[in-house]
Amino acid sequence: MLSKFITLIIILLLMPNFGCMKNEKPPAPGIVATFEGGQISRKEVEDYLNKLVKGADPDAVRQLRRKDVYKSIVSTLALDYMIQEKIKEKKLDKKENVKHVMKHISEEMNIDELHSRAHKGGIKVSETDIRRYYEDNRKQYEGTSLIEVKEEIRNILQAEKENDYFRNYMDELKKNAVITREYRLLKVPEPTEPEMRLYYEENRKTFGSPEKPFPEVKDQIMESLRKEKEKKWFEQNRSRTLFTIHGKRYTAGEFYQELGELPLPEQERFQGFEGLKTLMDRMIERLLVVEDTYDQMLNTENREEIKHVRDDILKQLLHQEEVDDKVEISDEEIKTYYDSHKKELAEPPQVKISYIRIYGGQTADEKERAEENVKEAYNKLKLGFWKKGEPFEKVALEYSEDPETARKGGEIDGWISESSNLFEEIATHIFHENVLSLSAREISPPFYFQGSYYIVKVRKRKEPRPLSFEEAREQIKAELSAKKHEELTYKMGQTLLEKANLVIYDEEIESMLKEEK
């Protein structure tokens, strides 16, 4: 939790602060800042901070009670307002894809709420139900008490009741619904033999070299042509009514759009006339449920949550247009970076190792015993003026407390190297620091890592290898893209805040800090 707040402080302090500090009085009591089109109150700053520190320990919270942090929070709030204004200016909320996505999200949230209410209301498993099930299935639970299997039985009965509840619920919705269906619009014409042979002749080169005969690729051609004909069919019939629910029409075009938004494995499940019929029936069931959630006013109860989701989507879309779509890295930039960073662009060293592992223990006695054992093992391995060190394999077998590797003389498979994943590398840094600098056949002094003592022998070593331009290209592109993305994000925030003409009132922030002491 503490590290989370240290990160948070760094982020807040990096926020551009364009507020001009004023000694004059704010325009009204409790106003911390003003900007073009609005003002920020003490309450807004306090609410924002309370959300950040919710559930944190007091020491972490105290780290945020600072003037520079408060100023950054004010800048964040002003920036958020300017982003909303930019979204309105660009009319992003009017875009059809946004409306479509929000329609689905709103529906999902309403269905989730309906599901939650069902659990709180009609779907309950009583103690009597559990006992009766246990008695009826004595043979299955022979040798186990009711207490031991109680939760297992509860889950079984819960699933059964849930299935029954929603089956009855759907039956009731269908019984009271007025639905028409035009299944014939789902009958996409199948590819004919002449069409497949023509496709084969026109695309011979795509079937390998030497060319495969028609019978071998017939199924492949059938699949390709089926998709083409399906797309063309639904395009031709896109405005025609596929089904209606209570008089509201849904077109073949809307249906095909829904099909295209499914994950590929799901799309494959609904191939052919029968598959498309199944999908249409499922869509009708879903729309009946959605309609019922609106009848129950669930969308009104979820309104605030839906608004937050909508705001987040619009911000992401603005970021996409203003930042993501403008991140372009040329081959020339990549080459220039490669030429000036050749020394750093290398495959890190790799080693194959054997190790002796001795657990550090929990108590003082266990730790003392572990330290004695690791020293004793290391002394047996050390070369002396009058003595030859014992074989590593023998000492590992005698001392290592890792049974799987000990019986192989401490040997572990695979090459060890620094990770490109930052978090993995942080977690394993101490181990790599003690191992990757060793030469082949060299043995490390004992070191402590994640609760155990280690002695490591390097069996084989690969030295760092410079990467060619082609090998480094994607790595460089990713690094330059991340840097440009960061620069454009900062620039967007800077431009919006400059436009805001933000004024922060020093007196109000200092007053807030005094009151919180």
XYZ file of C-alpha atoms in Angstrom:
517
model
C 0.000 0.000 0.000
C 2.857 2.378 0.865
C 4.566 1.853 -2.508
C 1.266 2.583 -4.251
C 1.110 5.988 -2.580
C 4.743 6.794 -3.281
C 3.969 6.131 -6.960
C 0.867 8.293 -6.677
C 2.842 11.209 -5.211
C 5.365 10.978 -8.062
C 2.537 11.049 -10.636
C 0.892 14.045 -8.992
C 4.151 15.954 -8.732
C 4.834 15.335 -12.415
C 1.507 16.906 -13.363
C 2.117 20.221 -15.139
C 1.108 23.078 -12.848
C 0.125 26.189 -14.734
C -1.750 27.798 -11.870
C -0.624 31.299 -11.048
C -0.495 31.737 -7.261
C -2.516 34.742 -6.105
C -2.304 36.605 -2.847
C -5.614 38.319 -3.563
C -8.812 36.914 -2.171
C -10.618 34.161 -4.114
C -13.894 35.190 -5.780
C -15.935 33.366 -3.112
C -15.274 31.466 0.146
C -14.104 27.910 -0.401
C -12.871 28.463 -3.990
C -9.366 27.067 -4.482
C -8.946 27.894 -8.174
C -10.640 29.493 -11.164
C -10.232 28.835 -14.890
C -11.942 29.601 -18.193
C -15.448 28.258 -17.822
C -15.413 27.198 -14.202
C -13.956 27.065 -10.724
C -12.694 24.412 -8.290
C -13.902 24.281 -4.712
C -12.246 22.962 -1.579
C -14.874 20.217 -1.482
C -13.879 18.981 -4.965
C -10.212 18.786 -3.924
C -11.122 17.006 -0.683
C -13.438 14.547 -2.482
C -10.736 13.767 -5.049
C -8.148 13.207 -2.334
C -10.513 11.057 -0.256
C -11.021 8.747 -3.236
C -7.266 8.396 -3.627
C -6.612 7.610 0.029
C -9.639 5.405 0.651
C -8.535 2.371 2.652
C -4.939 3.583 3.012
C -3.043 3.663 6.281
C -2.655 7.100 7.936
C 1.115 7.311 7.298
C 0.575 6.963 3.544
C -2.224 9.541 3.622
C -0.031 12.082 5.419
C 2.402 11.961 2.510
C -0.269 13.547 0.307
C -1.061 16.433 2.686
C 1.352 18.767 0.935
C 0.984 22.030 -0.918
C 2.578 20.836 -4.159
C 0.404 17.710 -4.178
C -2.745 19.796 -3.642
C -1.741 22.094 -6.490
C -1.291 19.062 -8.733
C -4.741 17.783 -7.755
C -6.221 21.172 -8.702
C -4.408 20.984 -12.075
C -5.767 17.457 -12.569
C -9.340 18.608 -11.907
C -8.981 21.565 -14.256
C -7.451 19.352 -16.924
C -10.348 16.914 -16.610
C -12.796 19.778 -17.215
C -10.831 20.933 -20.290
C -10.789 17.371 -21.641
C -14.580 17.263 -21.331
C -14.795 20.541 -23.246
C -12.467 19.185 -25.946
C -14.673 16.090 -26.268
C -17.738 18.331 -26.786
C -15.848 20.497 -29.283
C -14.896 17.442 -31.356
C -18.418 15.955 -30.916
C -16.948 12.580 -30.011
C -20.076 11.664 -28.071
C -22.107 11.944 -31.305
C -20.091 9.280 -33.138
C -22.046 6.165 -34.055
C -19.369 3.748 -32.797
C -19.466 5.410 -29.356
C -23.259 5.215 -29.225
C -23.104 1.555 -30.238
C -20.506 0.661 -27.607
C -22.357 2.563 -24.878
C -25.615 0.826 -25.805
C -23.969 -2.553 -25.211
C -22.241 -1.469 -22.004
C -25.485 -0.053 -20.622
C -27.277 -3.290 -21.472
C -24.571 -5.406 -19.809
C -24.683 -3.334 -16.639
C -28.467 -3.603 -16.470
C -28.335 -7.386 -16.978
C -25.688 -7.686 -14.251
C -27.943 -5.711 -11.904
C -30.888 -7.977 -12.788
C -28.742 -11.029 -12.046
C -27.627 -9.550 -8.740
C -31.228 -8.842 -7.705
C -32.249 -12.391 -8.550
C -29.585 -13.708 -6.174
C -30.715 -11.400 -3.414
C -34.340 -12.283 -3.988
C -35.511 -15.573 -5.477
C -32.347 -17.645 -5.655
C -31.639 -18.812 -2.128
C -30.471 -22.143 -0.746
C -31.745 -22.961 2.748
C -30.148 -25.194 5.366
C -33.105 -27.567 4.889
C -32.351 -27.811 1.145
C -28.717 -28.689 1.890
C -29.599 -31.346 4.471
C -32.216 -32.929 2.181
C -29.710 -33.117 -0.708
C -27.130 -34.675 1.600
C -29.610 -37.317 2.792
C -30.769 -38.085 -0.768
C -27.153 -38.613 -1.893
C -25.797 -40.595 1.068
C -23.911 -43.054 -1.135
C -22.060 -40.261 -2.906
C -21.005 -38.675 0.406
C -20.309 -41.883 2.309
C -17.533 -41.324 4.847
C -17.881 -37.522 4.863
C -19.891 -35.434 7.276
C -22.448 -32.806 6.267
C -20.160 -30.043 7.565
C -17.345 -31.180 5.250
C -19.471 -31.058 2.076
C -21.874 -28.285 3.023
C -20.380 -25.590 0.749
C -20.033 -28.016 -2.154
C -23.743 -28.919 -1.884
C -24.703 -25.251 -1.522
C -22.912 -24.449 -4.818
C -24.615 -27.370 -6.602
C -28.070 -26.326 -5.415
C -27.335 -22.662 -6.140
C -26.475 -23.518 -9.760
C -29.606 -25.673 -10.127
C -31.879 -22.994 -8.671
C -30.239 -20.346 -10.835
C -30.816 -22.386 -14.013
C -34.451 -23.039 -13.070
C -35.041 -19.404 -12.128
C -33.709 -17.962 -15.383
C -35.331 -20.672 -17.512
C -38.715 -19.803 -15.990
C -37.928 -16.101 -16.291
C -37.140 -16.445 -20.026
C -40.238 -18.602 -20.627
C -42.376 -15.908 -19.023
C -40.809 -13.145 -21.138
C -41.310 -15.135 -24.356
C -44.902 -16.009 -23.464
C -45.783 -12.322 -23.092
C -43.788 -11.101 -26.085
C -44.976 -10.415 -29.629
C -42.171 -11.619 -31.891
C -41.915 -12.102 -35.664
C -38.992 -13.857 -37.370
C -37.818 -13.958 -40.989
C -35.534 -16.987 -40.878
C -35.329 -17.062 -44.687
C -33.068 -13.973 -44.583
C -30.466 -16.170 -42.898
C -30.371 -18.623 -45.814
C -27.170 -17.453 -47.468
C -26.760 -19.203 -50.880
C -24.073 -21.902 -50.745
C -21.140 -21.699 -53.223
C -21.839 -23.742 -56.351
C -19.373 -26.130 -58.016
C -18.805 -23.796 -61.016
C -18.179 -20.855 -58.658
C -15.614 -22.860 -56.715
C -13.837 -24.015 -59.890
C -13.738 -20.429 -61.227
C -12.301 -19.239 -57.872
C -9.671 -22.000 -58.111
C -8.626 -20.954 -61.631
C -8.402 -17.272 -60.648
C -6.344 -17.958 -57.517
C -4.122 -20.910 -58.501
C -0.946 -19.234 -57.223
C -2.323 -18.929 -53.723
C -2.565 -22.700 -53.343
C 1.153 -23.338 -53.038
C 3.954 -24.318 -55.329
C 3.618 -26.791 -56.925
C -0.062 -25.980 -57.288
C -2.435 -28.310 -55.441
C -5.206 -29.956 -57.469
C -8.783 -28.710 -57.017
C -10.050 -31.656 -54.911
C -7.326 -31.055 -52.289
C -8.275 -27.402 -51.785
C -12.024 -27.672 -52.344
C -12.890 -27.295 -48.648
C -10.598 -24.287 -48.334
C -12.234 -22.662 -51.369
C -15.708 -23.484 -50.022
C -14.903 -21.685 -46.732
C -13.466 -18.591 -48.460
C -16.387 -18.303 -50.888
C -18.934 -18.899 -48.111
C -17.569 -15.911 -46.157
C -17.560 -13.718 -49.267
C -21.136 -14.669 -50.174
C -22.294 -14.196 -46.569
C -20.847 -10.698 -46.448
C -22.356 -9.785 -49.826
C -25.738 -11.319 -48.886
C -26.104 -9.347 -45.675
C -24.935 -6.180 -47.393
C -27.641 -6.592 -50.041
C -30.293 -7.278 -47.366
C -28.962 -4.938 -44.701
C -32.132 -2.786 -44.496
C -34.621 -5.668 -44.481
C -36.390 -6.635 -41.247
C -35.001 -9.853 -39.771
C -37.206 -9.915 -36.660
C -39.437 -7.697 -34.558
C -40.077 -7.522 -30.802
C -43.280 -5.722 -29.813
C -43.262 -4.004 -33.199
C -39.657 -2.761 -32.965
C -37.711 -3.946 -35.997
C -34.179 -5.299 -36.132
C -32.524 -5.472 -39.530
C -30.300 -8.063 -41.175
C -27.551 -5.408 -41.182
C -27.759 -4.973 -37.399
C -27.647 -8.754 -36.972
C -24.547 -9.085 -39.189
C -22.801 -6.289 -37.288
C -23.422 -8.168 -34.024
C -22.047 -11.345 -35.598
C -18.887 -9.514 -36.702
C -18.283 -8.189 -33.177
C -18.136 -11.676 -31.686
C -14.698 -13.244 -31.029
C -13.572 -15.431 -33.961
C -14.150 -18.765 -32.142
C -17.722 -17.623 -31.394
C -18.291 -16.587 -35.022
C -17.224 -20.054 -36.152
C -19.810 -21.611 -33.808
C -22.605 -19.815 -35.663
C -21.724 -20.783 -39.237
C -24.397 -21.899 -41.699
C -28.184 -21.525 -41.558
C -28.687 -23.463 -38.305
C -25.875 -21.589 -36.576
C -27.248 -18.197 -37.653
C -30.737 -19.226 -36.485
C -29.325 -20.121 -33.055
C -27.557 -16.771 -32.842
C -30.717 -14.874 -33.826
C -32.767 -16.684 -31.166
C -30.123 -15.809 -28.572
C -30.196 -12.174 -29.659
C -33.992 -12.145 -29.249
C -33.689 -13.611 -25.742
C -31.062 -11.021 -24.822
C -33.179 -8.151 -26.163
C -36.190 -9.395 -24.203
C -34.096 -9.321 -21.027
C -32.740 -5.855 -21.877
C -36.269 -4.607 -22.499
C -37.333 -5.959 -19.113
C -34.435 -4.195 -17.365
C -35.668 -0.895 -18.840
C -39.210 -1.711 -17.708
C -37.808 -2.182 -14.194
C -35.981 1.179 -14.477
C -32.605 -0.484 -13.830
C -30.972 1.898 -16.299
C -32.072 4.807 -14.059
C -30.489 3.205 -10.995
C -27.261 2.546 -12.905
C -27.237 5.991 -14.494
C -24.301 7.371 -12.494
C -22.139 4.291 -13.084
C -23.010 4.278 -16.801
C -22.044 7.969 -17.008
C -18.610 7.239 -15.488
C -18.023 4.444 -18.013
C -19.138 6.717 -20.870
C -16.777 9.477 -19.726
C -13.870 7.020 -19.603
C -14.604 5.748 -23.126
C -14.774 9.300 -24.509
C -11.472 10.184 -22.820
C -9.880 7.088 -24.338
C -11.224 8.068 -27.751
C -9.854 11.606 -27.401
C -6.496 10.167 -26.350
C -6.611 7.852 -29.373
C -7.164 10.775 -31.767
C -4.866 13.305 -30.108
C -2.032 10.964 -29.094
C -2.128 7.318 -30.220
C -2.925 8.038 -33.884
C -0.111 10.618 -34.052
C 2.623 8.279 -32.790
C 4.617 7.482 -35.918
C 8.186 6.238 -35.931
C 10.118 6.364 -39.209
C 12.819 3.909 -40.318
C 15.234 6.826 -40.278
C 14.526 7.496 -36.568
C 15.016 3.817 -35.759
C 18.329 3.693 -37.684
C 19.605 6.888 -36.043
C 18.810 5.475 -32.592
C 20.495 2.170 -33.449
C 23.692 3.876 -34.652
C 23.986 5.951 -31.457
C 23.098 3.124 -29.011
C 24.873 0.103 -30.486
C 26.747 -0.651 -27.273
C 23.565 -0.900 -25.192
C 21.694 -2.902 -27.844
C 23.021 -6.316 -27.007
C 21.629 -9.642 -25.944
C 22.531 -9.878 -22.237
C 24.896 -12.583 -20.967
C 23.392 -16.009 -20.310
C 24.525 -18.741 -17.955
C 23.672 -22.332 -17.135
C 24.032 -22.978 -13.436
C 23.981 -25.459 -10.598
C 23.132 -24.334 -7.093
C 23.041 -25.300 -3.459
C 19.984 -23.959 -1.702
C 19.592 -23.853 2.081
C 16.373 -22.478 3.529
C 16.886 -19.479 5.815
C 14.358 -20.601 8.420
C 11.808 -18.683 10.478
C 13.173 -18.710 14.039
C 16.510 -17.407 15.307
C 17.745 -20.988 15.870
C 16.748 -22.036 12.335
C 18.510 -19.023 10.825
C 21.667 -19.717 12.838
C 21.638 -23.358 11.708
C 21.162 -22.247 8.044
C 24.117 -19.842 8.268
C 26.337 -22.547 9.735
C 25.342 -25.032 7.018
C 25.929 -22.636 4.145
C 29.372 -21.655 5.513
C 30.285 -25.298 5.972
C 29.197 -26.151 2.408
C 31.111 -23.198 0.958
C 34.270 -24.104 2.874
C 34.174 -27.586 1.360
C 34.044 -26.055 -2.126
C 36.841 -23.502 -1.583
C 40.310 -24.142 -2.895
C 43.120 -23.764 -0.365
C 46.923 -23.737 -0.511
C 47.028 -27.302 0.819
C 43.587 -28.547 -0.203
C 41.504 -29.140 -3.288
C 37.836 -28.126 -3.176
C 35.317 -30.960 -3.194
C 33.189 -31.474 -6.336
C 30.187 -29.152 -6.427
C 27.865 -32.058 -7.281
C 28.892 -33.954 -4.143
C 28.420 -30.934 -1.838
C 25.058 -30.123 -3.441
C 23.833 -33.664 -2.857
C 24.955 -33.462 0.788
C 23.789 -29.932 1.726
C 21.166 -28.611 -0.710
C 17.623 -28.586 0.660
C 16.082 -28.473 -2.812
C 15.477 -32.219 -3.380
C 14.733 -31.980 -7.104
C 18.051 -30.315 -7.994
C 20.148 -31.830 -5.202
C 19.896 -35.351 -6.625
C 21.214 -33.941 -9.941
C 24.202 -32.321 -8.227
C 22.402 -28.955 -8.043
C 21.971 -28.738 -11.786
C 19.025 -26.764 -13.220
C 18.000 -26.768 -16.874
C 17.898 -23.845 -19.272
C 19.787 -20.591 -19.641
C 19.424 -17.775 -17.092
C 19.495 -14.141 -18.187
C 18.134 -10.721 -17.296
C 14.443 -10.356 -18.077
C 13.072 -7.731 -20.460
C 10.069 -7.496 -18.135
C 10.832 -4.710 -15.641
C 8.838 -6.216 -12.769
C 10.322 -9.697 -13.247
C 13.792 -8.207 -13.340
C 13.231 -6.200 -10.156
C 12.055 -9.384 -8.425
C 15.097 -11.410 -9.519
C 17.738 -8.648 -9.590
C 19.656 -9.791 -6.483
C 19.975 -13.317 -7.860
C 21.144 -12.083 -11.287
C 23.558 -9.624 -9.681
C 25.319 -12.473 -7.874
C 25.325 -14.904 -10.796
C 25.591 -13.186 -14.191
C 29.025 -11.700 -13.488
C 30.568 -15.150 -12.837
C 32.832 -16.837 -15.379
C 32.365 -20.411 -16.533
C 33.169 -22.928 -13.716
C 33.350 -20.089 -11.150
C 31.515 -20.527 -7.823
C 29.782 -17.618 -6.057
C 30.161 -16.857 -2.333
C 26.956 -17.562 -0.379
C 24.188 -14.960 -0.814
C 20.669 -14.567 0.543
C 17.674 -14.373 -1.810
C 13.937 -14.675 -1.107
C 14.180 -16.653 2.125
C 17.096 -18.965 1.222
C 20.885 -19.005 1.061
C 22.437 -19.881 -2.300
C 25.829 -20.984 -3.559
C 25.924 -20.978 -7.376
C 28.297 -22.557 -9.866
C 28.251 -21.424 -13.508
C 28.569 -24.458 -15.781
C 28.417 -22.611 -19.110
C 28.416 -18.951 -20.095
C 27.430 -16.990 -23.208
C 28.910 -13.494 -23.407
C 26.744 -10.491 -24.407
C 26.072 -10.482 -28.142
C 25.523 -7.245 -30.109
C 22.140 -7.173 -31.839
C 21.946 -6.563 -35.573
C 19.759 -3.705 -36.810
C 16.974 -6.116 -37.835
C 17.079 -7.898 -34.457
C 16.874 -4.582 -32.577
C 14.323 -2.877 -34.859
C 11.124 -3.800 -32.930
C 12.725 -3.127 -29.542
C 13.853 0.334 -30.700
C 10.486 1.088 -32.293
C 8.656 0.170 -29.077
C 10.998 2.356 -27.006
C 10.711 5.361 -29.345
C 6.917 4.919 -29.564
C 6.601 4.900 -25.770
C 8.737 8.029 -25.509
C 6.779 9.867 -28.220
C 3.497 8.720 -26.652
C 4.584 10.210 -23.319
C 5.649 13.475 -24.973
C 2.380 13.855 -26.894
C 0.307 13.048 -23.796
C 2.186 15.707 -21.801
C 1.864 18.194 -24.664
C -1.909 17.632 -24.902
C -2.293 18.228 -21.149
C -0.020 21.272 -21.317
C -1.953 22.812 -24.219
C -5.328 22.286 -22.543
C -4.141 23.704 -19.206
C -2.577 26.755 -20.858
C -5.891 27.354 -22.613
C -7.658 27.091 -19.245
C -5.814 30.119 -17.759
C -5.828 28.353 -14.415
C -5.439 30.508 -11.301
C -4.793 28.756 -7.955
C -5.352 30.690 -4.726
C -2.481 30.069 -2.344
C -4.432 31.285 0.670
C -7.139 28.602 0.319
C -4.691 25.705 -0.049
C -2.673 26.817 2.971
C -5.913 27.139 4.949
C -6.893 23.564 3.992
C -3.520 22.199 5.102
C -3.745 23.986 8.471
C -7.211 22.605 9.159
C -6.076 19.033 8.450
C -3.191 19.124 10.964
